[in-house]
PDB file of N, CA and C in Angstrom:
ATOM      1  N   UNK A   1       0.855  -1.164   0.000  1.00 96.00           N
ATOM      2  CA  UNK A   1       0.000   0.000   0.000  1.00 96.00           C
ATOM      3  C   UNK A   1       0.905   1.233   0.000  1.00 96.00           C
ATOM      4  N   UNK A   2       0.659   2.149  -0.898  1.00 95.00           N
ATOM      5  CA  UNK A   2       1.409   3.400  -0.960  1.00 95.00           C
ATOM      6  C   UNK A   2       0.797   4.387   0.016  1.00 95.00           C
ATOM      7  N   UNK A   3       1.631   5.054   0.797  1.00 94.00           N
ATOM      8  CA  UNK A   3       1.175   6.071   1.740  1.00 94.00           C
ATOM      9  C   UNK A   3       2.019   7.316   1.488  1.00 94.00           C
ATOM     10  N   UNK A   4       1.402   8.342   0.934  1.00 91.00           N
ATOM     11  CA  UNK A   4       2.147   9.519   0.520  1.00 91.00           C
ATOM     12  C   UNK A   4       1.909  10.733   1.379  1.00 91.00           C
ATOM     13  N   UNK A   5       2.810  11.693   1.218  1.00 89.00           N
ATOM     14  CA  UNK A   5       2.738  12.980   1.900  1.00 89.00           C
ATOM     15  C   UNK A   5       2.756  12.857   3.413  1.00 89.00           C
ATOM     16  N   UNK A   6       3.569  11.944   3.900  1.00 90.00           N
ATOM     17  CA  UNK A   6       3.734  11.819   5.351  1.00 90.00           C
ATOM     18  C   UNK A   6       4.929  12.657   5.785  1.00 90.00           C
ATOM     19  N   UNK A   7       4.943  12.975   7.047  1.00 89.00           N
ATOM     20  CA  UNK A   7       6.047  13.749   7.599  1.00 89.00           C
ATOM     21  C   UNK A   7       7.361  12.985   7.442  1.00 89.00           C
ATOM     22  N   UNK A   8       8.421  13.720   7.267  1.00 90.00           N
ATOM     23  CA  UNK A   8       9.747  13.102   7.185  1.00 90.00           C
ATOM     24  C   UNK A   8      10.136  12.479   8.529  1.00 90.00           C
ATOM     25  N   UNK A   9       9.418  12.820   9.581  1.00 89.00           N
ATOM     26  CA  UNK A   9       9.740  12.355  10.928  1.00 89.00           C
ATOM     27  C   UNK A   9       8.815  11.244  11.420  1.00 89.00           C
ATOM     28  N   UNK A  10       7.881  10.799  10.590  1.00 91.00           N
ATOM     29  CA  UNK A  10       6.971   9.724  10.978  1.00 91.00           C
ATOM     30  C   UNK A  10       7.764   8.444  11.211  1.00 91.00           C
ATOM     31  N   UNK A  11       7.511   7.800  12.331  1.00 92.00           N
ATOM     32  CA  UNK A  11       8.220   6.569  12.691  1.00 92.00           C
ATOM     33  C   UNK A  11       7.435   5.338  12.231  1.00 92.00           C
ATOM     34  N   UNK A  12       8.136   4.240  12.060  1.00 94.00           N
ATOM     35  CA  UNK A  12       7.511   2.984  11.662  1.00 94.00           C
ATOM     36  C   UNK A  12       6.406   2.583  12.639  1.00 94.00           C
ATOM     37  N   UNK A  13       6.655   2.741  13.934  1.00 93.00           N
ATOM     38  CA  UNK A  13       5.659   2.350  14.926  1.00 93.00           C
ATOM     39  C   UNK A  13       4.394   3.190  14.806  1.00 93.00           C
ATOM     40  N   UNK A  14       4.524   4.448  14.425  1.00 93.00           N
ATOM     41  CA  UNK A  14       3.361   5.309  14.224  1.00 93.00           C
ATOM     42  C   UNK A  14       2.489   4.769  13.098  1.00 93.00           C
ATOM     43  N   UNK A  15       3.118   4.321  12.018  1.00 95.00           N
ATOM     44  CA  UNK A  15       2.387   3.722  10.898  1.00 95.00           C
ATOM     45  C   UNK A  15       1.678   2.458  11.372  1.00 95.00           C
ATOM     46  N   UNK A  16       2.405   1.612  12.076  1.00 95.00           N
ATOM     47  CA  UNK A  16       1.813   0.355  12.572  1.00 95.00           C
ATOM     48  C   UNK A  16       0.648   0.619  13.513  1.00 95.00           C
ATOM     49  N   UNK A  17       0.796   1.580  14.389  1.00 94.00           N
ATOM     50  CA  UNK A  17      -0.283   1.917  15.319  1.00 94.00           C
ATOM     51  C   UNK A  17      -1.506   2.444  14.579  1.00 94.00           C
ATOM     52  N   UNK A  18      -1.285   3.294  13.585  1.00 94.00           N
ATOM     53  CA  UNK A  18      -2.383   3.884  12.833  1.00 94.00           C
ATOM     54  C   UNK A  18      -3.226   2.821  12.132  1.00 94.00           C
ATOM     55  N   UNK A  19      -2.568   1.803  11.588  1.00 96.00           N
ATOM     56  CA  UNK A  19      -3.273   0.770  10.840  1.00 96.00           C
ATOM     57  C   UNK A  19      -3.606  -0.469  11.668  1.00 96.00           C
ATOM     58  N   UNK A  20      -3.336  -0.449  12.954  1.00 96.00           N
ATOM     59  CA  UNK A  20      -3.549  -1.638  13.794  1.00 96.00           C
ATOM     60  C   UNK A  20      -5.004  -2.078  13.851  1.00 96.00           C
ATOM     61  N   UNK A  21      -5.933  -1.166  13.640  1.00 96.00           N
ATOM     62  CA  UNK A  21      -7.347  -1.541  13.691  1.00 96.00           C
ATOM     63  C   UNK A  21      -7.831  -2.252  12.432  1.00 96.00           C
ATOM     64  N   UNK A  22      -7.019  -2.259  11.365  1.00 97.00           N
ATOM     65  CA  UNK A  22      -7.436  -2.941  10.134  1.00 97.00           C
ATOM     66  C   UNK A  22      -6.649  -4.215   9.857  1.00 97.00           C
ATOM     67  N   UNK A  23      -5.540  -4.412  10.555  1.00 97.00           N
ATOM     68  CA  UNK A  23      -4.764  -5.625  10.334  1.00 97.00           C
ATOM     69  C   UNK A  23      -3.344  -5.509  10.842  1.00 97.00           C
ATOM     70  N   UNK A  24      -2.562  -6.488  10.474  1.00 98.00           N
ATOM     71  CA  UNK A  24      -1.171  -6.566  10.909  1.00 98.00           C
ATOM     72  C   UNK A  24      -0.252  -6.016   9.831  1.00 98.00           C
ATOM     73  N   UNK A  25       0.476  -4.972  10.179  1.00 98.00           N
ATOM     74  CA  UNK A  25       1.480  -4.414   9.268  1.00 98.00           C
ATOM     75  C   UNK A  25       2.736  -5.259   9.422  1.00 98.00           C
ATOM     76  N   UNK A  26       3.162  -5.864   8.321  1.00 98.00           N
ATOM     77  CA  UNK A  26       4.345  -6.725   8.376  1.00 98.00           C
ATOM     78  C   UNK A  26       5.619  -6.014   7.941  1.00 98.00           C
ATOM     79  N   UNK A  27       5.473  -4.896   7.197  1.00 98.00           N
ATOM     80  CA  UNK A  27       6.665  -4.181   6.745  1.00 98.00           C
ATOM     81  C   UNK A  27       6.303  -2.743   6.383  1.00 98.00           C
ATOM     82  N   UNK A  28       7.182  -1.833   6.728  1.00 98.00           N
ATOM     83  CA  UNK A  28       7.055  -0.422   6.341  1.00 98.00           C
ATOM     84  C   UNK A  28       8.379  -0.029   5.699  1.00 98.00           C
ATOM     85  N   UNK A  29       8.315   0.419   4.458  1.00 98.00           N
ATOM     86  CA  UNK A  29       9.527   0.816   3.740  1.00 98.00           C
ATOM     87  C   UNK A  29       9.424   2.296   3.386  1.00 98.00           C
ATOM     88  N   UNK A  30      10.217   3.106   4.069  1.00 97.00           N
ATOM     89  CA  UNK A  30      10.253   4.543   3.800  1.00 97.00           C
ATOM     90  C   UNK A  30      11.156   4.800   2.606  1.00 97.00           C
ATOM     91  N   UNK A  31      10.690   5.606   1.674  1.00 97.00           N
ATOM     92  CA  UNK A  31      11.511   5.981   0.520  1.00 97.00           C
ATOM     93  C   UNK A  31      12.593   6.942   0.996  1.00 97.00           C
ATOM     94  N   UNK A  32      13.812   6.691   0.543  1.00 97.00           N
ATOM     95  CA  UNK A  32      14.949   7.508   0.933  1.00 97.00           C
ATOM     96  C   UNK A  32      15.579   8.139  -0.301  1.00 97.00           C
ATOM     97  N   UNK A  33      16.004   9.378  -0.155  1.00 96.00           N
ATOM     98  CA  UNK A  33      16.708  10.058  -1.233  1.00 96.00           C
ATOM     99  C   UNK A  33      18.171   9.651  -1.241  1.00 96.00           C
ATOM    100  N   UNK A  34      18.876  10.056  -2.262  1.00 97.00           N
ATOM    101  CA  UNK A  34      20.301   9.741  -2.364  1.00 97.00           C
ATOM    102  C   UNK A  34      21.102  10.366  -1.238  1.00 97.00           C
ATOM    103  N   UNK A  35      20.555  11.424  -0.642  1.00 97.00           N
ATOM    104  CA  UNK A  35      21.240  12.089   0.468  1.00 97.00           C
ATOM    105  C   UNK A  35      20.961  11.396   1.808  1.00 97.00           C
ATOM    106  N   UNK A  36      20.164  10.298   1.780  1.00 95.00           N
ATOM    107  CA  UNK A  36      19.884   9.541   2.995  1.00 95.00           C
ATOM    108  C   UNK A  36      18.680  10.045   3.775  1.00 95.00           C
ATOM    109  N   UNK A  37      18.040  11.091   3.265  1.00 95.00           N
ATOM    110  CA  UNK A  37      16.868  11.638   3.947  1.00 95.00           C
ATOM    111  C   UNK A  37      15.598  11.025   3.383  1.00 95.00           C
ATOM    112  N   UNK A  38      14.585  10.958   4.221  1.00 95.00           N
ATOM    113  CA  UNK A  38      13.300  10.427   3.775  1.00 95.00           C
ATOM    114  C   UNK A  38      12.663  11.357   2.758  1.00 95.00           C
ATOM    115  N   UNK A  39      11.889  10.756   1.856  1.00 96.00           N
ATOM    116  CA  UNK A  39      11.269  11.514   0.772  1.00 96.00           C
ATOM    117  C   UNK A  39       9.799  11.845   1.027  1.00 96.00           C
ATOM    118  N   UNK A  40       9.229  11.421   2.151  1.00 94.00           N
ATOM    119  CA  UNK A  40       7.866  11.806   2.483  1.00 94.00           C
ATOM    120  C   UNK A  40       6.790  10.818   2.078  1.00 94.00           C
ATOM    121  N   UNK A  41       7.199   9.597   1.737  1.00 95.00           N
ATOM    122  CA  UNK A  41       6.205   8.560   1.472  1.00 95.00           C
ATOM    123  C   UNK A  41       6.787   7.208   1.850  1.00 95.00           C
ATOM    124  N   UNK A  42       5.892   6.226   1.945  1.00 96.00           N
ATOM    125  CA  UNK A  42       6.347   4.875   2.282  1.00 96.00           C
ATOM    126  C   UNK A  42       5.431   3.857   1.629  1.00 96.00           C
ATOM    127  N   UNK A  43       5.864   2.616   1.663  1.00 98.00           N
ATOM    128  CA  UNK A  43       5.056   1.484   1.226  1.00 98.00           C
ATOM    129  C   UNK A  43       4.830   0.602   2.443  1.00 98.00           C
ATOM    130  N   UNK A  44       3.607   0.151   2.588  1.00 98.00           N
ATOM    131  CA  UNK A  44       3.212  -0.632   3.755  1.00 98.00           C
ATOM    132  C   UNK A  44       2.722  -1.995   3.289  1.00 98.00           C
ATOM    133  N   UNK A  45       3.210  -3.037   3.923  1.00 98.00           N
ATOM    134  CA  UNK A  45       2.769  -4.391   3.603  1.00 98.00           C
ATOM    135  C   UNK A  45       1.960  -4.933   4.771  1.00 98.00           C
ATOM    136  N   UNK A  46       0.843  -5.559   4.442  1.00 98.00           N
ATOM    137  CA  UNK A  46      -0.034  -6.168   5.439  1.00 98.00           C
ATOM    138  C   UNK A  46       0.058  -7.677   5.356  1.00 98.00           C
ATOM    139  N   UNK A  47      -0.395  -8.340   6.413  1.00 98.00           N
ATOM    140  CA  UNK A  47      -0.346  -9.794   6.479  1.00 98.00           C
ATOM    141  C   UNK A  47      -1.269 -10.444   5.443  1.00 98.00           C
ATOM    142  N   UNK A  48      -2.338  -9.752   5.055  1.00 98.00           N
ATOM    143  CA  UNK A  48      -3.294 -10.308   4.098  1.00 98.00           C
ATOM    144  C   UNK A  48      -3.800  -9.206   3.168  1.00 98.00           C
ATOM    145  N   UNK A  49      -4.101  -9.548   1.922  1.00 97.00           N
ATOM    146  CA  UNK A  49      -4.625  -8.554   0.985  1.00 97.00           C
ATOM    147  C   UNK A  49      -5.908  -7.882   1.477  1.00 97.00           C
ATOM    148  N   UNK A  50      -6.753  -8.604   2.165  1.00 97.00           N
ATOM    149  CA  UNK A  50      -8.004  -8.027   2.674  1.00 97.00           C
ATOM    150  C   UNK A  50      -7.725  -6.913   3.684  1.00 97.00           C
ATOM    151  N   UNK A  51      -6.640  -7.045   4.431  1.00 98.00           N
ATOM    152  CA  UNK A  51      -6.265  -6.007   5.394  1.00 98.00           C
ATOM    153  C   UNK A  51      -5.840  -4.733   4.662  1.00 98.00           C
ATOM    154  N   UNK A  52      -5.097  -4.891   3.589  1.00 96.00           N
ATOM    155  CA  UNK A  52      -4.679  -3.732   2.796  1.00 96.00           C
ATOM    156  C   UNK A  52      -5.903  -3.050   2.193  1.00 96.00           C
ATOM    157  N   UNK A  53      -6.854  -3.838   1.730  1.00 96.00           N
ATOM    158  CA  UNK A  53      -8.086  -3.275   1.166  1.00 96.00           C
ATOM    159  C   UNK A  53      -8.847  -2.487   2.232  1.00 96.00           C
ATOM    160  N   UNK A  54      -8.863  -2.988   3.448  1.00 96.00           N
ATOM    161  CA  UNK A  54      -9.522  -2.286   4.548  1.00 96.00           C
ATOM    162  C   UNK A  54      -8.771  -0.993   4.886  1.00 96.00           C
ATOM    163  N   UNK A  55      -7.458  -1.025   4.800  1.00 96.00           N
ATOM    164  CA  UNK A  55      -6.635   0.150   5.108  1.00 96.00           C
ATOM    165  C   UNK A  55      -6.918   1.292   4.140  1.00 96.00           C
ATOM    166  N   UNK A  56      -7.231   0.976   2.899  1.00 94.00           N
ATOM    167  CA  UNK A  56      -7.526   1.998   1.902  1.00 94.00           C
ATOM    168  C   UNK A  56      -8.723   2.848   2.337  1.00 94.00           C
ATOM    169  N   UNK A  57      -9.610   2.277   3.111  1.00 94.00           N
ATOM    170  CA  UNK A  57     -10.782   3.010   3.590  1.00 94.00           C
ATOM    171  C   UNK A  57     -10.405   4.149   4.535  1.00 94.00           C
ATOM    172  N   UNK A  58      -9.176   4.142   5.006  1.00 93.00           N
ATOM    173  CA  UNK A  58      -8.709   5.203   5.905  1.00 93.00           C
ATOM    174  C   UNK A  58      -8.175   6.419   5.132  1.00 93.00           C
ATOM    175  N   UNK A  59      -8.333   6.394   3.818  1.00 90.00           N
ATOM    176  CA  UNK A  59      -7.896   7.508   2.979  1.00 90.00           C
ATOM    177  C   UNK A  59      -8.466   8.817   3.507  1.00 90.00           C
ATOM    178  N   UNK A  60      -7.597   9.810   3.610  1.00 86.00           N
ATOM    179  CA  UNK A  60      -8.032  11.116   4.063  1.00 86.00           C
ATOM    180  C   UNK A  60      -7.846  11.359   5.542  1.00 86.00           C
ATOM    181  N   UNK A  61      -7.421  10.346   6.287  1.00 87.00           N
ATOM    182  CA  UNK A  61      -7.195  10.513   7.717  1.00 87.00           C
ATOM    183  C   UNK A  61      -5.729  10.843   7.973  1.00 87.00           C
ATOM    184  N   UNK A  62      -5.503  11.622   9.017  1.00 83.00           N
ATOM    185  CA  UNK A  62      -4.138  11.972   9.393  1.00 83.00           C
ATOM    186  C   UNK A  62      -3.476  10.835  10.145  1.00 83.00           C
ATOM    187  N   UNK A  63      -2.220  10.566   9.815  1.00 80.00           N
ATOM    188  CA  UNK A  63      -1.466   9.516  10.491  1.00 80.00           C
ATOM    189  C   UNK A  63      -0.892  10.028  11.803  1.00 80.00           C
ATOM    190  N   UNK A  64      -0.343  11.203  11.784  1.00 65.00           N
ATOM    191  CA  UNK A  64       0.279  11.773  12.986  1.00 65.00           C
ATOM    192  C   UNK A  64       0.128  13.282  12.924  1.00 65.00           C
ATOM    193  N   UNK A  65       0.405  13.935  14.030  1.00 52.00           N
ATOM    194  CA  UNK A  65       0.229  15.370  14.048  1.00 52.00           C
ATOM    195  C   UNK A  65       1.177  16.103  13.102  1.00 52.00           C
ATOM    196  N   UNK A  66       2.227  15.445  12.639  1.00 47.00           N
ATOM    197  CA  UNK A  66       3.162  16.073  11.709  1.00 47.00           C
ATOM    198  C   UNK A  66       2.934  15.651  10.265  1.00 47.00           C
ATOM    199  N   UNK A  67       1.829  15.004   9.973  1.00 46.00           N
ATOM    200  CA  UNK A  67       1.550  14.578   8.613  1.00 46.00           C
ATOM    201  C   UNK A  67       1.338  15.786   7.715  1.00 46.00           C
ATOM    202  N   UNK A  68       2.030  15.827   6.590  1.00 51.00           N
ATOM    203  CA  UNK A  68       1.908  16.947   5.660  1.00 51.00           C
ATOM    204  C   UNK A  68       0.559  16.915   4.958  1.00 51.00           C
ATOM    205  N   UNK A  69       0.095  15.755   4.644  1.00 51.00           N
ATOM    206  CA  UNK A  69      -1.173  15.560   3.975  1.00 51.00           C
ATOM    207  C   UNK A  69      -1.517  14.104   4.175  1.00 51.00           C
ATOM    208  N   UNK A  70      -2.302  13.537   3.304  1.00 54.00           N
ATOM    209  CA  UNK A  70      -2.642  12.136   3.481  1.00 54.00           C
ATOM    210  C   UNK A  70      -3.177  11.573   2.185  1.00 54.00           C
ATOM    211  N   UNK A  71      -2.452  10.637   1.624  1.00 55.00           N
ATOM    212  CA  UNK A  71      -2.881   9.990   0.393  1.00 55.00           C
ATOM    213  C   UNK A  71      -2.499   8.515   0.470  1.00 55.00           C
ATOM    214  N   UNK A  72      -3.460   7.687   0.178  1.00 55.00           N
ATOM    215  CA  UNK A  72      -3.202   6.259   0.110  1.00 55.00           C
ATOM    216  C   UNK A  72      -3.620   5.783  -1.260  1.00 55.00           C
ATOM    217  N   UNK A  73      -2.846   4.882  -1.841  1.00 57.00           N
ATOM    218  CA  UNK A  73      -3.224   4.294  -3.131  1.00 57.00           C
ATOM    219  C   UNK A  73      -2.968   2.818  -3.074  1.00 57.00           C
TER     220      UNK A  73
END
């Protein structure tokens, strides 16, 4: 699941906590620039495809107080 426009300071545990009500997050991969800094988006893997489908329903919700915006695809 693509999660865009997140804060550069969002932690993996914050992502896991946010999606804990829809399923088990098995992996969070933050995109990194060549300079080693985060690029403001990540990919999230769930234990089951149905969980990812449920997570999409959270589109438009803020992940953390430092979220720049919120887009899921």
